[in-house]
XYZ file of C-alpha atoms in Angstrom:
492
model
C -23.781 125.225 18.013
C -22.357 123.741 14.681
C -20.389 120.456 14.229
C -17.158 121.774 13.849
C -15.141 122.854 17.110
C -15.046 126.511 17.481
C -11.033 127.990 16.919
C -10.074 129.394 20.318
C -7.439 132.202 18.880
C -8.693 135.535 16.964
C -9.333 134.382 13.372
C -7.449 136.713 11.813
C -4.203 135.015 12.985
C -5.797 131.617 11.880
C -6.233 132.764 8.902
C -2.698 135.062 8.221
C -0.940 131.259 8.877
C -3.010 129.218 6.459
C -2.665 131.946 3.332
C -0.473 131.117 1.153
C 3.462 130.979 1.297
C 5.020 131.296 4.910
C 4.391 134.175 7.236
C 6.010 135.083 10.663
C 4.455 136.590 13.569
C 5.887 138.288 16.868
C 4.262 137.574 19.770
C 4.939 139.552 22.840
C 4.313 140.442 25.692
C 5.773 140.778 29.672
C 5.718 137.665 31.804
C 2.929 136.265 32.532
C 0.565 137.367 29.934
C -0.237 134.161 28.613
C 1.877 134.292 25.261
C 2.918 130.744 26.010
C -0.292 129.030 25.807
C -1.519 131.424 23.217
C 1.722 129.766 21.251
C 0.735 126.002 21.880
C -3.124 127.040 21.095
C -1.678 128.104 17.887
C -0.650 124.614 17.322
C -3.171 122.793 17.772
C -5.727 125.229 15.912
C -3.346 124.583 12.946
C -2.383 120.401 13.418
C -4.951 119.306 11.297
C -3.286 121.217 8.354
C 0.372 121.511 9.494
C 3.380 119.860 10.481
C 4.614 121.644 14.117
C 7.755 122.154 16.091
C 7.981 123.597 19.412
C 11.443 125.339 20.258
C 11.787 126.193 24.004
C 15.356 126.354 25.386
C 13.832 127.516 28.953
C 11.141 125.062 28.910
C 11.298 121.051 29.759
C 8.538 119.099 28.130
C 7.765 117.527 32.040
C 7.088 121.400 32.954
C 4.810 121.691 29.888
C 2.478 118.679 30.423
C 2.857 119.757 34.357
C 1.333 123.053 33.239
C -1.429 122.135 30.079
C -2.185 119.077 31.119
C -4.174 118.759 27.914
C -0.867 118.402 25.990
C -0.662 115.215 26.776
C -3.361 114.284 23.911
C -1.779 116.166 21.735
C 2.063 115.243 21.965
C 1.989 113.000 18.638
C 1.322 116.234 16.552
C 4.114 118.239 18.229
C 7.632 117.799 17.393
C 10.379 119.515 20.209
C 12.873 120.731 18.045
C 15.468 120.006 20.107
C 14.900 116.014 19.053
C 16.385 116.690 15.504
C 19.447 118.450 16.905
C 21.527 114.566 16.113
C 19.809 114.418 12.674
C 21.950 114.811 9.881
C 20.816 114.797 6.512
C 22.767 113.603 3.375
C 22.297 116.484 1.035
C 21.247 119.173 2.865
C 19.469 122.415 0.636
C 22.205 124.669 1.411
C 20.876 127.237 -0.750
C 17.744 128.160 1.486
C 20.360 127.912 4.323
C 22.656 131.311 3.797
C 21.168 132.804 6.666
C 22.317 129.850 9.126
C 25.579 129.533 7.095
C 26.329 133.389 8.290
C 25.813 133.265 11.733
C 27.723 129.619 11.905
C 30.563 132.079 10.169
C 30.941 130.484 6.517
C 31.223 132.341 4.248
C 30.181 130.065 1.391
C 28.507 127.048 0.991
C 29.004 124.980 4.302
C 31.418 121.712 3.559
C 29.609 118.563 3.716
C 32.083 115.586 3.986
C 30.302 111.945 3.267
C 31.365 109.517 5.967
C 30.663 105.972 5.845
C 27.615 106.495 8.307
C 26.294 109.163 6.048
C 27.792 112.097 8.324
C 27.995 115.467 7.701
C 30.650 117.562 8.887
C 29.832 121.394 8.763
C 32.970 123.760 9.478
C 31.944 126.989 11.214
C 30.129 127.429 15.045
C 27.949 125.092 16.277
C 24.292 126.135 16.500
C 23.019 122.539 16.840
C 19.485 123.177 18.300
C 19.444 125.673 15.313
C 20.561 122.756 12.895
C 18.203 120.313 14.377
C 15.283 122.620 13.847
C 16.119 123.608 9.811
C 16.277 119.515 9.763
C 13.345 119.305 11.246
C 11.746 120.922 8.693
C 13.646 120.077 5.400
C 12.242 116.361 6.222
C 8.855 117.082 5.393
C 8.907 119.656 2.547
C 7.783 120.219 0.458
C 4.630 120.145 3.164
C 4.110 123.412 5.596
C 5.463 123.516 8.645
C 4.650 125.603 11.719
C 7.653 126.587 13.805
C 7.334 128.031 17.546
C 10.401 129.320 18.829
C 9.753 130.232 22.855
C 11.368 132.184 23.262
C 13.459 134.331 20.309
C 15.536 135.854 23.273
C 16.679 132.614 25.038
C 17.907 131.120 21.706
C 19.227 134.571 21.093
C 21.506 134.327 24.427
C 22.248 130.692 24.286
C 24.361 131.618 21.131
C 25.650 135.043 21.951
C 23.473 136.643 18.523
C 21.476 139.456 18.557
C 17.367 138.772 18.874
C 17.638 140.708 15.427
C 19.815 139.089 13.667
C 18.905 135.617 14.781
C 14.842 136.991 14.051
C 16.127 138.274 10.135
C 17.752 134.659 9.823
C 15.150 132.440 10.636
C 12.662 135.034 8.721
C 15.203 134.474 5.117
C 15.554 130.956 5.656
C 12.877 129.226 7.070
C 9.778 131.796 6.279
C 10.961 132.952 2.614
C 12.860 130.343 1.552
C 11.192 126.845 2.792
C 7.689 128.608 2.977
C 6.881 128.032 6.548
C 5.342 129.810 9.315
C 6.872 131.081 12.189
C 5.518 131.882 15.538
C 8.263 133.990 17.684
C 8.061 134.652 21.205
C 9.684 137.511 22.853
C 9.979 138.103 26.772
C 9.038 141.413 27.038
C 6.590 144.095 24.890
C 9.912 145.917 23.584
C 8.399 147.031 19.922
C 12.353 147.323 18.410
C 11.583 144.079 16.555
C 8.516 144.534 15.096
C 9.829 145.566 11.790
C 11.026 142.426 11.174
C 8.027 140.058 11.363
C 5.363 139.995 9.055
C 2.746 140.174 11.844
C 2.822 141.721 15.455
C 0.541 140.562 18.223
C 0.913 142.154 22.047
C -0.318 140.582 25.052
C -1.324 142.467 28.306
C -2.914 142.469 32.132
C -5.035 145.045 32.367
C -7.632 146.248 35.267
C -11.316 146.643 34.992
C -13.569 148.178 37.532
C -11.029 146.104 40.244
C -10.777 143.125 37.955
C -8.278 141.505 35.874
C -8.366 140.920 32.295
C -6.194 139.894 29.958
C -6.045 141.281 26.413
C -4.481 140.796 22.721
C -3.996 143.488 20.474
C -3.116 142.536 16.615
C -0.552 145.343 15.745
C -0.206 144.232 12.272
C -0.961 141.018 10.043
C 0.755 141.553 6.533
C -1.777 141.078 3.790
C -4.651 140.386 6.192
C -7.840 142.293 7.105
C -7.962 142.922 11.210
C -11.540 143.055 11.600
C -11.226 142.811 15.246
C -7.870 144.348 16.867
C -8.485 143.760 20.467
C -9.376 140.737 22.293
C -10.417 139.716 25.689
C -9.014 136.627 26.611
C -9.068 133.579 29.319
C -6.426 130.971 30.376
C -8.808 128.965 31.404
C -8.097 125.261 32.046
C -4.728 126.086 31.116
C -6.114 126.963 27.525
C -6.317 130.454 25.382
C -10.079 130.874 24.660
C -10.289 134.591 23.043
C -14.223 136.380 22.580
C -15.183 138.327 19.695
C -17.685 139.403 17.757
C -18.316 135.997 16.021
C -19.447 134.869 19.142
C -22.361 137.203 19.984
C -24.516 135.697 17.398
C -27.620 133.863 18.974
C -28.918 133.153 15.203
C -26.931 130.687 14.794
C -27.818 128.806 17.895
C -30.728 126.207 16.423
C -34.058 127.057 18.387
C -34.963 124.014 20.338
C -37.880 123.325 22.819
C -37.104 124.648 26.557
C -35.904 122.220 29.022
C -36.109 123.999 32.239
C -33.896 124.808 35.195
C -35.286 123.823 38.519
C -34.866 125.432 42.286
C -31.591 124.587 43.778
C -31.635 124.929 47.254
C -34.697 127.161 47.696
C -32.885 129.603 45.022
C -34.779 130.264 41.743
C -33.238 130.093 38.618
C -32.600 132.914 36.185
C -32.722 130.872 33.009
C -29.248 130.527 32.357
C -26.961 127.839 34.459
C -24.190 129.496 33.895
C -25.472 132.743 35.569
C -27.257 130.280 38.421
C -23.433 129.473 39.273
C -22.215 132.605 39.399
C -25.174 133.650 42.246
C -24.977 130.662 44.290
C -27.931 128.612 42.393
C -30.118 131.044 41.288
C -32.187 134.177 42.506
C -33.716 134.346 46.121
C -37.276 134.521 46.761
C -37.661 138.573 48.237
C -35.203 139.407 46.386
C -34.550 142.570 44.108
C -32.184 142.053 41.367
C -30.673 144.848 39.126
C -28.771 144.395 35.324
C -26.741 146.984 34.727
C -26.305 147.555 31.154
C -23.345 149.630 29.518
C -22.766 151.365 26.485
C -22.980 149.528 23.389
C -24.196 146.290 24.685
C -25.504 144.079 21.795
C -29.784 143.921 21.634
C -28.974 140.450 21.573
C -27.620 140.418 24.881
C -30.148 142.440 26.683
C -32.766 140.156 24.603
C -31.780 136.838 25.841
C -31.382 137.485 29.082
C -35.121 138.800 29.192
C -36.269 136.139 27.604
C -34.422 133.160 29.477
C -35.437 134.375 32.673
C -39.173 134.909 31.387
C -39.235 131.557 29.678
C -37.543 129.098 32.251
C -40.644 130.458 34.762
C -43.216 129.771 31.922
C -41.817 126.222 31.680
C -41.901 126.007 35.830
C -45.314 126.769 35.142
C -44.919 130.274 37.505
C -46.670 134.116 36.561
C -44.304 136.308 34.976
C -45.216 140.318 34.631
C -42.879 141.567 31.668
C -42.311 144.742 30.755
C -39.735 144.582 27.938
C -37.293 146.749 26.417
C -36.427 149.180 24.206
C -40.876 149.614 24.366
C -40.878 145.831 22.442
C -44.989 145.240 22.000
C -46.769 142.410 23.645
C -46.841 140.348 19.989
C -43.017 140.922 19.133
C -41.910 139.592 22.537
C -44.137 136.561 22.062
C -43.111 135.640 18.976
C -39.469 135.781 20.388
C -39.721 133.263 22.508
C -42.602 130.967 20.469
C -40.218 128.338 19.658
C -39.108 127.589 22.998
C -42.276 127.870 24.704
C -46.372 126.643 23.961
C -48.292 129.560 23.051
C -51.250 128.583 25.747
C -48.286 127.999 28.301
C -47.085 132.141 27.013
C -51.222 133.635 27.233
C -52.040 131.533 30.291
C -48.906 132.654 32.755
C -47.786 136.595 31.744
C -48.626 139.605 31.805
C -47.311 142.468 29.222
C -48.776 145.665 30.077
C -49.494 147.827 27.546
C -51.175 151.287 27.488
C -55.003 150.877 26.457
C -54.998 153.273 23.856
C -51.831 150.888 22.020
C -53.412 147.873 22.065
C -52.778 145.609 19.018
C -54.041 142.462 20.165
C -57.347 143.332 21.476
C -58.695 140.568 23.919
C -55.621 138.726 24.233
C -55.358 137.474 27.881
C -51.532 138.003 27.552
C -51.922 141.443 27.488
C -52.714 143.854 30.466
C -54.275 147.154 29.835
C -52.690 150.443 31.902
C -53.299 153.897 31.581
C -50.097 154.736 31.625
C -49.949 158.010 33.777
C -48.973 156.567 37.505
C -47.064 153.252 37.798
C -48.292 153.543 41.541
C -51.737 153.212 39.975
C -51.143 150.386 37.081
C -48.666 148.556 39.311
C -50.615 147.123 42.054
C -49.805 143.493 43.330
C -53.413 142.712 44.168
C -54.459 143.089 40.636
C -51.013 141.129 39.381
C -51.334 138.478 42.018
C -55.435 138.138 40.721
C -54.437 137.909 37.029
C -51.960 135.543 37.547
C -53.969 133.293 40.415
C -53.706 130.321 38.275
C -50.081 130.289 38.466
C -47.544 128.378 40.708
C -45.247 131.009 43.028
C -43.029 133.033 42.916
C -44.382 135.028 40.721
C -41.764 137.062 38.869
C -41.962 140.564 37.243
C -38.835 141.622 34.721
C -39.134 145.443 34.010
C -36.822 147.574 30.970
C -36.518 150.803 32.488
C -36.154 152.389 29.309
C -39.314 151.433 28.668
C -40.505 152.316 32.246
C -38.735 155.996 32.111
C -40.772 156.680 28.764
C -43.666 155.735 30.114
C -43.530 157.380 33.948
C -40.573 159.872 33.657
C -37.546 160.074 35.677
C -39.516 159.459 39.119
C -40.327 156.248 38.194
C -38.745 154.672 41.386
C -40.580 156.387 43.537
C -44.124 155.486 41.941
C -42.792 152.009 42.077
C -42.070 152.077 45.882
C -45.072 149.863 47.542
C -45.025 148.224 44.329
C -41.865 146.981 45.469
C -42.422 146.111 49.008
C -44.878 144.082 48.079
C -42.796 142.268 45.930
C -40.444 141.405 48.833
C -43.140 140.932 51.206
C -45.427 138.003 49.024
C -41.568 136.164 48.188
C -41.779 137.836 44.567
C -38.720 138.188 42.633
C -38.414 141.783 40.559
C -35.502 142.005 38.165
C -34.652 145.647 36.632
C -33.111 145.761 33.423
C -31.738 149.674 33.497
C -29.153 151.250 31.029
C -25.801 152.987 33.052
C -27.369 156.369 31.479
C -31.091 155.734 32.958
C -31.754 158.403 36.068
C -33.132 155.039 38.017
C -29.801 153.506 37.834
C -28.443 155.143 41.242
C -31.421 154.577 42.985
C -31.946 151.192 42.121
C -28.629 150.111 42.751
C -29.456 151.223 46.774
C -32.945 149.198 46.236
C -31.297 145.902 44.656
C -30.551 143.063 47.006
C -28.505 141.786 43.711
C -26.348 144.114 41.115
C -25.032 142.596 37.788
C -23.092 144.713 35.380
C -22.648 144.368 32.121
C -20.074 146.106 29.578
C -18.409 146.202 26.582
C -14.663 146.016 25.614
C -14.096 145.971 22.073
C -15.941 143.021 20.944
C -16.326 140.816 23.748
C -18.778 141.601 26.375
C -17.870 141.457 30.157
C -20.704 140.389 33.000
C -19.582 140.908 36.286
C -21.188 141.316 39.635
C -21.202 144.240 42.177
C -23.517 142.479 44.695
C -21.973 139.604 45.456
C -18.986 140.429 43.880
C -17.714 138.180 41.549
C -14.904 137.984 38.845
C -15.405 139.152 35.264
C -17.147 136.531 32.719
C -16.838 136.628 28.950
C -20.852 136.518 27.597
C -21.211 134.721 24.570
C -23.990 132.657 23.169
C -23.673 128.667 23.079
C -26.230 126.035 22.874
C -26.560 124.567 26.301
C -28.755 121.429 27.567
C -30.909 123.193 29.613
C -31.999 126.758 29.813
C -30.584 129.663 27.451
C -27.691 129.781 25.174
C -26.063 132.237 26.992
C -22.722 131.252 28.300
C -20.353 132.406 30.814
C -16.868 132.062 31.379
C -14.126 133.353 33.702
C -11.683 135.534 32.866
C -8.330 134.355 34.429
């Protein structure tokens, strides 16, 4: 994990507001959908770099802090606009003001009459929280400002204008003619005003396999690339956090020497806290554990989960049987793990079997020679439990059953059957790794004491449990204290 903070909102909008010049974007969505926070996430991704208002005529600021706490930290970088709506200036640029002049009803230049306290004196409607927002803004240009109106409707209706014509007037003035960015929110996923914003973004609540998730689709982002249209998102905390493809990149977590998860409560750990939470501290002793993976899950993915559960035993010093993935040899799934782990601790406590005839490494106590014909006949626990007598308990065995189904054929489950009883019978711990398409999938979900699933939407992958049944998680990879860089978090 790098020194700078991670930005929480897609980076295609971050960077659509810092190009050059000033852009608008539409944001909607129906209630609920989390296109207020998404709003004052905006803000703060952009502080460091621009000057913000916040416009909400629905909205009190003691209902804001009430709801994002965290604003409270934050309030010196955020200007309501509503606070300028006394502020009078004593030459105002008219010129970059014809929109505002309209709708007030002049026709010309507004009248400015100099009173001895500097007032001005415009003759047409009042639209003062309108006012007191341009004014807002014309006191520190020439810098950038970032304006959130929340919402484009209730301004709309507090003035009797069309969302249209209010949305073109605050687009002429404020985006192309003092070169700031605009952030509008609308109150419902009505597309009629898209035309008129440079970018469009649409939130929804959507279901998934009996579970809510929330989503953001970037319509359109005038002179940007969308690399990524759709995101999964969270409201987490009261905060927007979105998942993307930036974030499924374990290379650019540092490799650091393991620090190990211990037993919580008799339950073993799989390597990964934030999966320990999510099963109630861990794996159980007996227990048979099946990871369901969907189409288009990331190597990476399947990859660190193998090797966090594999490694955090090593470190406890327990026997690990491993038969990896995707038919990864006995050296390539070493080396994987060689930073985290001692190479003695790796050759001394597991077991990669690997069919005698395919041998690279010959003589290394690491690997385990089979025949590869029966797994009833190269799977016995007698001859795993003698290999790895040296080793504290439980002892675990992590299968691929890609690997397994190449090796046995489709009736692999069945040759596994005392395999497995044993398993549950010596306190053993098996976990199946099995794609949805495998023809064990089925038949290991009515075997597995515990059933994680895990799927792709877009770019953010989704883990989830069947058995116990849990929420969905976004999966992405972030360097943690102790265990794997996997992390986990809820989707609310």
């Amino acid at each position: 994990m790098g020194k700078e903070p991670k930005i929480k909102i897609p980076i295609e909008v971050y960077q659509f507001f810092t190009n050059p010049g000033g852009h608008s974007l539409i944001v909607r969505g129906n209630a609920g959908t989390g296109k207020t926070t998404f709003a004052l996430q905006t803000i703060e991704e952009l502080s460091a770099i621009e000057k913000s208002f916040y416009h909400s005529t629905r909205v009190s600021d003691m209902s804001l802090l009430t709801q994002f706490g965290w604003l409270k930290d934050k309030m010196e970088g955020i200007e309501r606009s509503d606070s300028f709506s006394n502020v009078q200036q004593s030459t105002p640029p008219a010129a970059r003001r014809l929109g505002l002049s309209n709708l007030k009803g002049i026709k010309s230049v507004p009248l400015e009459v100099a009173k001895g306290g500097g007032l001005s004196i415009s003759i047409g409607k009042d639209l003062g929280e309108l006012e007191g927002l341009y004014q807002g803004i014309e006191r520190h240009l020439p810098e950038k400002s970032l304006v959130v109106i929340d919402s484009i409707d209730a301004l709309a209706e507090k003035y009797n204008i069309s969302c249209s014509k209010l949305l073109s007037t605050i687009q002429c003035d404020i985006v192309e003619g003092y070169g700031s960015n605009v952030l509008f929110v609308l109150e419902s996923s009505n597309m009629d005003l898209d035309y008129l914003g440079d970018g469009v973004v649409n939130f929804s609540r959507n279901e998934f396999n009996r579970r809510r998730i929330r989503e953001l689709e970037i319509l359109k982002l005038r002179g940007c690339e969308i690399q990524q249209p759709k995101y999964i998102f969270t409201l987490d905390k009261g905060r927007i956090q979105t998942f993307g493809y930036q974030r499924l990149l374990e290379s650019q977590i540092p490799k650091t020497p393991w620090r190990s998860i211990p037993d919580i409560n008799d339950r073993v750990s799989c390597g990964i806290k934030d999966l320990d939470a999510t099963l109630t501290g861990g794996l159980e002793r007996g227990s048979i554990t099946l990871i369901e993976l969907g189409q288009g899950v990331p190597t990476t993915v399947s990859n660190a989960l193998e090797s966090s559960l594999v490694t955090n035993f090593i470190a406890l010093g327990r026997g690990v049987l491993w038969v990896p993935m995707r038919k990864a040899s006995a050296d390539i799934v070493r080396a994987r793990i060689a930073q985290s782990i001692q190479a003695e601790e790796f050759d001394h406590l597991v077991r990669i079997p690997e069919k005698a005839d395919q041998i690279t490494s010959v003589g290394a106590s690491y690997v385990l020679p089979i025949e590869g014909a029966s797994a009833s006949f190269d799977f016995k626990w007698q001859n795993i439990e003698f290999s790895l007598a040296t080793s504290k308990k439980p002892l675990l065995t992590v299968m691929g059953f890609d690997t397994m189904h190449s090796l046995y054929g489709n009736d692999i489950c069945d040759q596994l059957m005392d395999f497995l009883a044993l398993v549950r019978r010596n306190q053993g711990i098996f976990v199946a790794l099995a794609p949805t398409s495998s023809a064990s999938t089925s038949r290991l979900e009515d075997l597995a004491t515990t059933r994680l699933k895990i799927d792709r939407i877009g770019g953010t992958v989704l883990l989830y449990g069947e058995e116990p049944f849990t929420e969905c998680y976004a999966l992405n990879f972030d360097q943690k204290e102790v265990g794997g860089s996997v992390s986990l978090t809820p989707i609310l």
